[in-house]
Amino acid sequence: MSAKAPVEITTAEGTTAIRICTGSGCVMNGSLDVADCFEKTLEEAGAHETVRVVRTGCHGLCENGPVVVVAPDGVFYPCVTPKMARGIVEKLVTDGSYVMDYLFRPAEGEEPIVRYSDVPFNASQQRIVLRRCGVVDPEDIDDALGLGAYDGLKKVLGELDPESLIAEIKASGLRGRGGAGFLTGQKWRFTRDAQGDTKYMICNADEGDPGAFMDRSVIEGDPHSVLEGMVIAAYAIGAHEGYVYVRAEYPLAVKRLRKAIEQAEERGLLGDDILGSGFSFRVRVKEGAGAFVCGEETALIASIEGDRGMPRVRPPFPATSGLWGKPTCINNVETLANVAWIIANGADAYSGIGTGKSKGTKVFALTGKVRYSGLVEVPMGMTVRDLVFGIGGGCGEGLDCKAVQIGGPSGGCLPERLMDTPIEYEALAEVGAIVGSGGLVVVDQKTCMVDFARYFLTFTQDESCGKCVPCRIGTKRMLEIVTRITEGNGEEGDIEKLEGLAIDVKRASLCGLGQTAPNPALTTIRYFREEYEEHISEKRCRAGVCLELSRYVIHADSCRGCAVCKKHCPVGAIWGEMKQPHTISVDRCIKCGVCVEHCPFDSIERV
Amino acid sequence: MTEGCRCADTQEHSGADLALIEPVLERYAGDPGSLIPVLQETQRVYGYLPKDALREIAAARKIPLAKVYGVATFYSQFHLRPRGEKVIRICHGTACHVRGAPEVTRVIVEELGAKVGETTEDRAFTIESVACVGCCGLAPVMIVGEQTHGQLDNVKARTIVATLREEAELARGEIPPSAEEEEPA
Ligand SMILES: Cc1cc2nc3c(=O)[nH]c(=O)nc-3n(C[C@H](O)[C@H](O)[C@H](O)COP(=O)(O)O)c2cc1C
Ligand code: FES
């Protein structure tokens, strides 16, 4: 399967498939009902034998859900309702064509785009990890097998010994997608070379970044890509037992993963004597219990062992002493989903994508103030700007893009002027951000950068396991300082205090959580220092986010004097004659915001 | 050690029917790494982790109660107190944060009179915050029971909470005052 085509739409000869997304976002928008409606209407029309309804994982464009793509032509319908479903089926069975009115239009009045792969959101994507996401039914292994699942494993078990397998993965240049970017082949090498008969292979699906859903989408959309990668990795390092550690909040992923394991075992692709090769590998699913730090590998191991998920000092690294003290290899979901593709298509094909030391593709959860948010996969080396504007369509709503936050609580904020930085491990590190696991949040003028730093510090402070002092106390003190700045109590010298503390916390913390926790604060200070200064010396929040530093105002030019706000204000803080612009008394206002909710003319704003 | 530790003795007994978790304890009896799944299943049984159940787990697995308590309090999934009939989980992921989750939270907290992490006095609702629920495209998002609500703003949040409260009152056999005066929207 070619990596070039952004979305492969193939069906068996003479059949049509209606692919409807049943990822979490689309389900929320009612896609399950729509899928039922498709089936019912097809049956009524007597077309259920030739047209199949496939409930797939995420197609990517979550913003326009429920997403429906009709094969073989790849016709794309956004925001499909049951009523639209009936119309689509009707047209399909009468003349095999599509309903013009329901097609996607980039903007009101613009020409519609017929094929899903032609939508700007998809045009410059390159799908390796997501090769079968949105195409196959994740609960039906035959769908996946029909599109090349386990071909890589067959090749490995038939043609490669562990040594040449490791060499191949090394040659591909694949680096870990869990955050640290460690060379995957190298990690396998270390675990293979470690002393010991029993070894473990663990897939890290803890996905803790609070603004990201890449790994979840991969598991929900194509669990076999991850399982296949795990078996191959296990073969490379010599493990016969493995775990997938899944985040507690992902019940659907757990369900699909369990089903996939069952089906793979039935087909002899997992379990004892895989494909008659003599190699055996069993996988168990472990559900996390809600702790961000358990994404860290030594904490994850402690958690599987049934303990509090507290990290420990490394070395020894898990590769030599991991689960139950045995050599253990831990890889991220996305890392593993790349593996089978590399084997099937060759290391050269993979390393031909990307740049310098960053090879292949990266999946991002593109979210925030961006026109098209969703799941995207792009070649490494693409600029942040191309990702946000080319694929995401920019900020929309007439506001300017202010910054992008990459890498979540461990990552950094890049200002708009640095958006031409390419997505590469080294280039991003240089400007203070990280490739990270793939959370990419776009923010506009309505986001206060000090509040944003406070948001991430609140998260890391809350999730700090408490074992080491720099992280436990350091992040707490940092949070206190940032909080007082947002509350209007900032003092001269606070910024410097933050910077000093940040350096200490980074240097002295035990694990990656503390070592990276100051990054969001540091990068916002580095690129948006003036906002911190305004909060401290002018007691002003330019975004109107920090409650204590902002006030509600009525714009006289658009206020029609309807008095609705006056009627609803619980403290009588609004004055004005009928049909004349009203005003809010700063002294009386308790900033409850009720007036904004009720203003029919959007004339009230917090500034 | 279990006898020596008195940390949970100050609380009255929760009156939980411990027979309900016997099968769980049996199933995981020989598995040393299974404390977390045992707690997860126990919570599935009672809706939370009653003190008695923690004691029972410690005794059955022959580990100190302190260890069971330590694990139960480490992970945010576990609750040591009963929760409301409906749990309102407001997403505080990054995307939801920048698209207005703090405001939505403020409204819900105000409407229900309980803070995040707390349960309303009538035990009808618990408010929780969660990190990204994977629907960032529809941010801000909240999940009530099985149902997800997206693209929230203050007005929408207020309406949803009002509906939930009416449902809760109806379920208890009380007639919501608004039902008499106003037509439903
Ligand atoms: C606080 C913290 C949280 C982490 N969370 C995750 C996570 O959710 N998923 C993940 O794959 N790796 C996470 N990591 C990175 C892992 O420790 C580990 O490096 C990674 O799983 C290795 O896999 P890879 O080499 O395939 O990237 C986290 C690290 C730290 C310090
Ligand atoms: S941040 Fe709320 S759904 Fe992702």
mmCIF file of N, CA and C in Angstrom, chain A residues 36-134:
data_model
loop_
_atom_site.group_PDB
_atom_site.id
_atom_site.type_symbol
_atom_site.label_atom_id
_atom_site.label_comp_id
_atom_site.label_asym_id
_atom_site.label_seq_id
_atom_site.Cartn_x
_atom_site.Cartn_y
_atom_site.Cartn_z
ATOM 1 N N ASP A 36 -26.774 3.000 11.622
ATOM 2 C CA ASP A 36 -27.968 2.148 11.632
ATOM 3 C C ASP A 36 -28.930 2.558 10.527
ATOM 4 N N CYS A 37 -29.053 3.865 10.368
ATOM 5 C CA CYS A 37 -29.973 4.381 9.359
ATOM 6 C C CYS A 37 -29.519 3.975 7.949
ATOM 7 N N PHE A 38 -28.214 4.050 7.716
ATOM 8 C CA PHE A 38 -27.680 3.603 6.421
ATOM 9 C C PHE A 38 -28.079 2.150 6.179
ATOM 10 N N GLU A 39 -27.875 1.319 7.177
ATOM 11 C CA GLU A 39 -28.143 -0.104 7.015
ATOM 12 C C GLU A 39 -29.627 -0.371 6.742
ATOM 13 N N LYS A 40 -30.433 0.328 7.522
ATOM 14 C CA LYS A 40 -31.877 0.118 7.379
ATOM 15 C C LYS A 40 -32.349 0.549 5.989
ATOM 16 N N THR A 41 -31.882 1.716 5.564
ATOM 17 C CA THR A 41 -32.314 2.223 4.265
ATOM 18 C C THR A 41 -31.827 1.318 3.139
ATOM 19 N N LEU A 42 -30.610 0.802 3.283
ATOM 20 C CA LEU A 42 -30.075 -0.086 2.252
ATOM 21 C C LEU A 42 -30.919 -1.344 2.163
ATOM 22 N N GLU A 43 -31.304 -1.833 3.319
ATOM 23 C CA GLU A 43 -32.090 -3.054 3.330
ATOM 24 C C GLU A 43 -33.448 -2.820 2.678
ATOM 25 N N GLU A 44 -34.044 -1.686 3.021
ATOM 26 C CA GLU A 44 -35.330 -1.356 2.414
ATOM 27 C C GLU A 44 -35.224 -1.257 0.903
ATOM 28 N N ALA A 45 -34.075 -0.750 0.450
ATOM 29 C CA ALA A 45 -33.875 -0.590 -0.987
ATOM 30 C C ALA A 45 -33.374 -1.887 -1.618
ATOM 31 N N GLY A 46 -33.194 -2.914 -0.806
ATOM 32 C CA GLY A 46 -32.722 -4.200 -1.315
ATOM 33 C C GLY A 46 -31.280 -4.159 -1.782
ATOM 34 N N ALA A 47 -30.505 -3.227 -1.262
ATOM 35 C CA ALA A 47 -29.127 -3.085 -1.739
ATOM 36 C C ALA A 47 -28.096 -3.508 -0.698
ATOM 37 N N HIS A 48 -28.564 -4.152 0.378
ATOM 38 C CA HIS A 48 -27.634 -4.461 1.456
ATOM 39 C C HIS A 48 -26.628 -5.560 1.094
ATOM 40 N N GLU A 49 -26.840 -6.245 -0.034
ATOM 41 C CA GLU A 49 -25.883 -7.279 -0.439
ATOM 42 C C GLU A 49 -24.698 -6.659 -1.179
ATOM 43 N N THR A 50 -24.966 -5.604 -1.914
ATOM 44 C CA THR A 50 -23.906 -5.016 -2.724
ATOM 45 C C THR A 50 -23.253 -3.807 -2.065
ATOM 46 N N VAL A 51 -23.941 -3.220 -1.125
ATOM 47 C CA VAL A 51 -23.361 -2.075 -0.432
ATOM 48 C C VAL A 51 -23.182 -2.425 1.039
ATOM 49 N N ARG A 52 -21.968 -2.250 1.514
ATOM 50 C CA ARG A 52 -21.688 -2.626 2.885
ATOM 51 C C ARG A 52 -21.460 -1.365 3.736
ATOM 52 N N VAL A 53 -21.991 -1.364 4.911
ATOM 53 C CA VAL A 53 -21.733 -0.250 5.818
ATOM 54 C C VAL A 53 -20.577 -0.652 6.742
ATOM 55 N N VAL A 54 -19.493 0.104 6.695
ATOM 56 C CA VAL A 54 -18.329 -0.228 7.520
ATOM 57 C C VAL A 54 -18.188 0.804 8.628
ATOM 58 N N ARG A 55 -18.230 0.332 9.866
ATOM 59 C CA ARG A 55 -18.032 1.238 10.997
ATOM 60 C C ARG A 55 -16.541 1.298 11.288
ATOM 61 N N THR A 56 -15.917 2.396 10.903
ATOM 62 C CA THR A 56 -14.460 2.480 10.979
ATOM 63 C C THR A 56 -14.004 3.304 12.176
ATOM 64 N N GLY A 57 -12.678 3.392 12.307
ATOM 65 C CA GLY A 57 -12.091 4.307 13.280
ATOM 66 C C GLY A 57 -11.996 5.688 12.655
ATOM 67 N N CYS A 58 -11.238 6.544 13.301
ATOM 68 C CA CYS A 58 -11.164 7.963 12.947
ATOM 69 C C CYS A 58 -10.675 8.208 11.513
ATOM 70 N N HIS A 59 -11.413 9.030 10.773
ATOM 71 C CA HIS A 59 -10.988 9.450 9.435
ATOM 72 C C HIS A 59 -10.061 10.655 9.513
ATOM 73 N N GLY A 60 -10.094 11.333 10.606
ATOM 74 C CA GLY A 60 -9.222 12.496 10.777
ATOM 75 C C GLY A 60 -9.969 13.796 10.997
ATOM 76 N N LEU A 61 -10.916 14.079 10.135
ATOM 77 C CA LEU A 61 -11.541 15.400 10.168
ATOM 78 C C LEU A 61 -12.687 15.445 11.189
ATOM 79 N N CYS A 62 -12.312 15.316 12.459
ATOM 80 C CA CYS A 62 -13.304 15.176 13.533
ATOM 81 C C CYS A 62 -14.263 16.356 13.609
ATOM 82 N N GLU A 63 -13.790 17.512 13.223
ATOM 83 C CA GLU A 63 -14.582 18.729 13.308
ATOM 84 C C GLU A 63 -15.881 18.607 12.512
ATOM 85 N N ASN A 64 -15.829 17.812 11.418
ATOM 86 C CA ASN A 64 -16.976 17.707 10.533
ATOM 87 C C ASN A 64 -17.713 16.382 10.665
ATOM 88 N N GLY A 65 -17.718 15.846 11.863
ATOM 89 C CA GLY A 65 -18.335 14.554 12.065
ATOM 90 C C GLY A 65 -19.840 14.635 12.142
ATOM 91 N N PRO A 66 -20.547 13.515 11.997
ATOM 92 C CA PRO A 66 -20.044 12.225 11.555
ATOM 93 C C PRO A 66 -19.518 12.260 10.107
ATOM 94 N N VAL A 67 -18.329 11.708 9.953
ATOM 95 C CA VAL A 67 -17.677 11.687 8.650
ATOM 96 C C VAL A 67 -18.072 10.408 7.915
ATOM 97 N N VAL A 68 -18.497 10.570 6.669
ATOM 98 C CA VAL A 68 -18.843 9.416 5.851
ATOM 99 C C VAL A 68 -18.074 9.493 4.539
ATOM 100 N N VAL A 69 -17.426 8.382 4.164
ATOM 101 C CA VAL A 69 -16.722 8.311 2.891
ATOM 102 C C VAL A 69 -17.244 7.089 2.142
ATOM 103 N N VAL A 70 -17.703 7.315 0.921
ATOM 104 C CA VAL A 70 -18.287 6.220 0.161
ATOM 105 C C VAL A 70 -17.297 5.723 -0.892
ATOM 106 N N ALA A 71 -16.883 4.451 -0.752
ATOM 107 C CA ALA A 71 -15.983 3.838 -1.719
ATOM 108 C C ALA A 71 -16.841 3.300 -2.859
ATOM 109 N N PRO A 72 -16.322 2.998 -4.023
ATOM 110 C CA PRO A 72 -14.909 3.039 -4.388
ATOM 111 C C PRO A 72 -14.387 4.427 -4.757
ATOM 112 N N ASP A 73 -15.256 5.428 -4.921
ATOM 113 C CA ASP A 73 -14.756 6.709 -5.409
ATOM 114 C C ASP A 73 -14.241 7.635 -4.311
ATOM 115 N N GLY A 74 -14.538 7.286 -3.074
ATOM 116 C CA GLY A 74 -14.057 8.142 -1.988
ATOM 117 C C GLY A 74 -14.843 9.424 -1.842
ATOM 118 N N VAL A 75 -16.131 9.365 -2.120
ATOM 119 C CA VAL A 75 -16.969 10.560 -1.983
ATOM 120 C C VAL A 75 -17.144 10.893 -0.498
ATOM 121 N N PHE A 76 -16.927 12.161 -0.187
ATOM 122 C CA PHE A 76 -16.905 12.577 1.219
ATOM 123 C C PHE A 76 -18.149 13.380 1.576
ATOM 124 N N TYR A 77 -18.837 12.942 2.645
ATOM 125 C CA TYR A 77 -19.956 13.705 3.186
ATOM 126 C C TYR A 77 -19.656 14.091 4.631
ATOM 127 N N PRO A 78 -19.611 15.387 4.927
ATOM 128 C CA PRO A 78 -19.387 15.798 6.316
ATOM 129 C C PRO A 78 -20.713 15.915 7.068
ATOM 130 N N CYS A 79 -20.627 15.909 8.382
ATOM 131 C CA CYS A 79 -21.779 16.175 9.259
ATOM 132 C C CYS A 79 -23.048 15.459 8.822
ATOM 133 N N VAL A 80 -22.967 14.165 8.652
ATOM 134 C CA VAL A 80 -24.097 13.410 8.106
ATOM 135 C C VAL A 80 -25.148 13.136 9.187
ATOM 136 N N THR A 81 -26.393 13.350 8.823
ATOM 137 C CA THR A 81 -27.516 13.071 9.714
ATOM 138 C C THR A 81 -28.286 11.868 9.148
ATOM 139 N N PRO A 82 -29.176 11.267 9.937
ATOM 140 C CA PRO A 82 -29.963 10.161 9.403
ATOM 141 C C PRO A 82 -30.727 10.553 8.136
ATOM 142 N N LYS A 83 -31.224 11.768 8.106
ATOM 143 C CA LYS A 83 -31.978 12.205 6.923
ATOM 144 C C LYS A 83 -31.070 12.233 5.690
ATOM 145 N N MET A 84 -29.849 12.758 5.900
ATOM 146 C CA MET A 84 -28.903 12.786 4.792
ATOM 147 C C MET A 84 -28.563 11.367 4.356
ATOM 148 N N ALA A 85 -28.458 10.474 5.337
ATOM 149 C CA ALA A 85 -28.110 9.092 5.024
ATOM 150 C C ALA A 85 -29.123 8.497 4.053
ATOM 151 N N ARG A 86 -30.396 8.779 4.312
ATOM 152 C CA ARG A 86 -31.424 8.240 3.413
ATOM 153 C C ARG A 86 -31.255 8.809 2.006
ATOM 154 N N GLY A 87 -30.959 10.103 1.924
ATOM 155 C CA GLY A 87 -30.760 10.734 0.627
ATOM 156 C C GLY A 87 -29.566 10.149 -0.114
ATOM 157 N N ILE A 88 -28.506 9.897 0.640
ATOM 158 C CA ILE A 88 -27.284 9.360 0.032
ATOM 159 C C ILE A 88 -27.542 7.964 -0.538
ATOM 160 N N VAL A 89 -28.234 7.146 0.222
ATOM 161 C CA VAL A 89 -28.524 5.786 -0.241
ATOM 162 C C VAL A 89 -29.425 5.826 -1.474
ATOM 163 N N GLU A 90 -30.431 6.669 -1.415
ATOM 164 C CA GLU A 90 -31.365 6.776 -2.531
ATOM 165 C C GLU A 90 -30.615 7.069 -3.826
ATOM 166 N N LYS A 91 -29.739 8.059 -3.759
ATOM 167 C CA LYS A 91 -28.974 8.462 -4.943
ATOM 168 C C LYS A 91 -28.052 7.325 -5.377
ATOM 169 N N LEU A 92 -27.449 6.688 -4.404
ATOM 170 C CA LEU A 92 -26.486 5.624 -4.686
ATOM 171 C C LEU A 92 -27.164 4.461 -5.402
ATOM 172 N N VAL A 93 -28.346 4.077 -4.966
ATOM 173 C CA VAL A 93 -28.978 2.909 -5.593
ATOM 174 C C VAL A 93 -29.669 3.264 -6.906
ATOM 175 N N THR A 94 -30.063 4.537 -7.071
ATOM 176 C CA THR A 94 -30.702 4.845 -8.360
ATOM 177 C C THR A 94 -29.682 4.992 -9.482
ATOM 178 N N ASP A 95 -28.669 5.829 -9.291
ATOM 179 C CA ASP A 95 -27.718 5.946 -10.410
ATOM 180 C C ASP A 95 -26.256 5.857 -9.978
ATOM 181 N N GLY A 96 -26.012 5.421 -8.765
ATOM 182 C CA GLY A 96 -24.629 5.215 -8.337
ATOM 183 C C GLY A 96 -23.839 6.503 -8.138
ATOM 184 N N SER A 97 -24.508 7.639 -8.144
ATOM 185 C CA SER A 97 -23.747 8.883 -8.003
ATOM 186 C C SER A 97 -23.924 9.481 -6.605
ATOM 187 N N TYR A 98 -23.593 10.747 -6.462
ATOM 188 C CA TYR A 98 -23.594 11.342 -5.131
ATOM 189 C C TYR A 98 -24.558 12.528 -5.026
ATOM 190 N N VAL A 99 -24.845 12.915 -3.827
ATOM 191 C CA VAL A 99 -25.749 14.044 -3.589
ATOM 192 C C VAL A 99 -24.938 15.326 -3.499
ATOM 193 N N MET A 100 -25.051 16.128 -4.537
ATOM 194 C CA MET A 100 -24.266 17.353 -4.634
ATOM 195 C C MET A 100 -24.416 18.244 -3.394
ATOM 196 N N ASP A 101 -25.633 18.390 -2.916
ATOM 197 C CA ASP A 101 -25.891 19.322 -1.819
ATOM 198 C C ASP A 101 -25.207 18.944 -0.513
ATOM 199 N N TYR A 102 -24.893 17.670 -0.361
ATOM 200 C CA TYR A 102 -24.332 17.228 0.911
ATOM 201 C C TYR A 102 -22.807 17.238 0.922
ATOM 202 N N LEU A 103 -22.206 17.582 -0.218
ATOM 203 C CA LEU A 103 -20.746 17.508 -0.291
ATOM 204 C C LEU A 103 -20.095 18.590 0.573
ATOM 205 N N PHE A 104 -18.805 18.385 0.794
ATOM 206 C CA PHE A 104 -18.032 19.315 1.615
ATOM 207 C C PHE A 104 -17.706 20.586 0.832
ATOM 208 N N ARG A 105 -17.920 21.725 1.451
ATOM 209 C CA ARG A 105 -17.511 22.992 0.848
ATOM 210 C C ARG A 105 -16.574 23.703 1.815
ATOM 211 N N PRO A 106 -15.392 24.119 1.313
ATOM 212 C CA PRO A 106 -14.426 24.779 2.200
ATOM 213 C C PRO A 106 -15.022 26.036 2.829
ATOM 214 N N ALA A 107 -15.860 26.746 2.077
ATOM 215 C CA ALA A 107 -16.516 27.929 2.637
ATOM 216 C C ALA A 107 -17.847 28.086 1.939
ATOM 217 N N GLU A 108 -18.714 28.814 2.581
ATOM 218 C CA GLU A 108 -20.038 29.084 2.032
ATOM 219 C C GLU A 108 -19.908 29.572 0.591
ATOM 220 N N GLY A 109 -20.684 28.974 -0.308
ATOM 221 C CA GLY A 109 -20.687 29.467 -1.689
ATOM 222 C C GLY A 109 -19.556 28.943 -2.560
ATOM 223 N N GLU A 110 -18.568 28.295 -1.954
ATOM 224 C CA GLU A 110 -17.464 27.779 -2.767
ATOM 225 C C GLU A 110 -17.853 26.466 -3.435
ATOM 226 N N GLU A 111 -17.078 26.102 -4.466
ATOM 227 C CA GLU A 111 -17.321 24.838 -5.163
ATOM 228 C C GLU A 111 -17.150 23.664 -4.208
ATOM 229 N N PRO A 112 -18.018 22.675 -4.290
ATOM 230 C CA PRO A 112 -17.853 21.526 -3.406
ATOM 231 C C PRO A 112 -16.675 20.640 -3.819
ATOM 232 N N ILE A 113 -16.143 19.914 -2.859
ATOM 233 C CA ILE A 113 -15.073 18.964 -3.137
ATOM 234 C C ILE A 113 -15.664 17.571 -3.000
ATOM 235 N N VAL A 114 -15.472 16.756 -4.022
ATOM 236 C CA VAL A 114 -16.123 15.451 -4.039
ATOM 237 C C VAL A 114 -15.363 14.415 -3.224
ATOM 238 N N ARG A 115 -14.082 14.266 -3.538
ATOM 239 C CA ARG A 115 -13.326 13.162 -2.920
ATOM 240 C C ARG A 115 -12.699 13.583 -1.594
ATOM 241 N N TYR A 116 -12.696 12.660 -0.666
ATOM 242 C CA TYR A 116 -12.126 12.941 0.645
ATOM 243 C C TYR A 116 -10.647 13.290 0.537
ATOM 244 N N SER A 117 -9.953 12.591 -0.377
ATOM 245 C CA SER A 117 -8.505 12.824 -0.476
ATOM 246 C C SER A 117 -8.186 14.185 -1.087
ATOM 247 N N ASP A 118 -9.154 14.846 -1.704
ATOM 248 C CA ASP A 118 -8.899 16.163 -2.291
ATOM 249 C C ASP A 118 -9.158 17.321 -1.332
ATOM 250 N N VAL A 119 -9.755 17.024 -0.208
ATOM 251 C CA VAL A 119 -10.004 18.064 0.776
ATOM 252 C C VAL A 119 -8.647 18.609 1.244
ATOM 253 N N PRO A 120 -8.502 19.943 1.344
ATOM 254 C CA PRO A 120 -7.188 20.492 1.727
ATOM 255 C C PRO A 120 -6.620 19.860 2.996
ATOM 256 N N PHE A 121 -7.499 19.510 3.910
ATOM 257 C CA PHE A 121 -7.082 18.882 5.156
ATOM 258 C C PHE A 121 -6.272 17.610 4.888
ATOM 259 N N ASN A 122 -6.608 16.906 3.820
ATOM 260 C CA ASN A 122 -5.943 15.638 3.531
ATOM 261 C C ASN A 122 -4.830 15.746 2.514
ATOM 262 N N ALA A 123 -4.870 16.804 1.706
ATOM 263 C CA ALA A 123 -4.033 16.826 0.526
ATOM 264 C C ALA A 123 -2.552 16.618 0.821
ATOM 265 N N SER A 124 -2.020 17.206 1.884
ATOM 266 C CA SER A 124 -0.579 17.034 2.094
ATOM 267 C C SER A 124 -0.249 16.077 3.227
ATOM 268 N N GLN A 125 -1.211 15.273 3.594
ATOM 269 C CA GLN A 125 -0.918 14.260 4.610
ATOM 270 C C GLN A 125 -0.303 13.027 3.962
ATOM 271 N N GLN A 126 0.354 12.245 4.783
ATOM 272 C CA GLN A 126 0.955 11.012 4.292
ATOM 273 C C GLN A 126 0.692 9.950 5.351
ATOM 274 N N ARG A 127 -0.038 8.943 5.000
ATOM 275 C CA ARG A 127 -0.497 8.020 6.035
ATOM 276 C C ARG A 127 0.251 6.695 6.054
ATOM 277 N N ILE A 128 1.042 6.513 7.102
ATOM 278 C CA ILE A 128 1.696 5.226 7.327
ATOM 279 C C ILE A 128 1.086 4.597 8.569
ATOM 280 N N VAL A 129 1.196 5.311 9.672
ATOM 281 C CA VAL A 129 0.619 4.819 10.924
ATOM 282 C C VAL A 129 -0.898 4.659 10.772
ATOM 283 N N LEU A 130 -1.494 5.636 10.115
ATOM 284 C CA LEU A 130 -2.957 5.637 9.995
ATOM 285 C C LEU A 130 -3.418 4.969 8.703
ATOM 286 N N ARG A 131 -2.544 4.084 8.147
ATOM 287 C CA ARG A 131 -2.843 3.541 6.825
ATOM 288 C C ARG A 131 -4.197 2.858 6.720
ATOM 289 N N ARG A 132 -4.639 2.262 7.795
ATOM 290 C CA ARG A 132 -5.935 1.564 7.724
ATOM 291 C C ARG A 132 -7.003 2.210 8.601
ATOM 292 N N CYS A 133 -6.612 3.293 9.295
ATOM 293 C CA CYS A 133 -7.589 3.977 10.154
ATOM 294 C C CYS A 133 -8.635 4.665 9.295
ATOM 295 N N GLY A 134 -9.867 4.436 9.586
ATOM 296 C CA GLY A 134 -10.920 5.068 8.800
ATOM 297 C C GLY A 134 -11.269 4.271 7.568
#
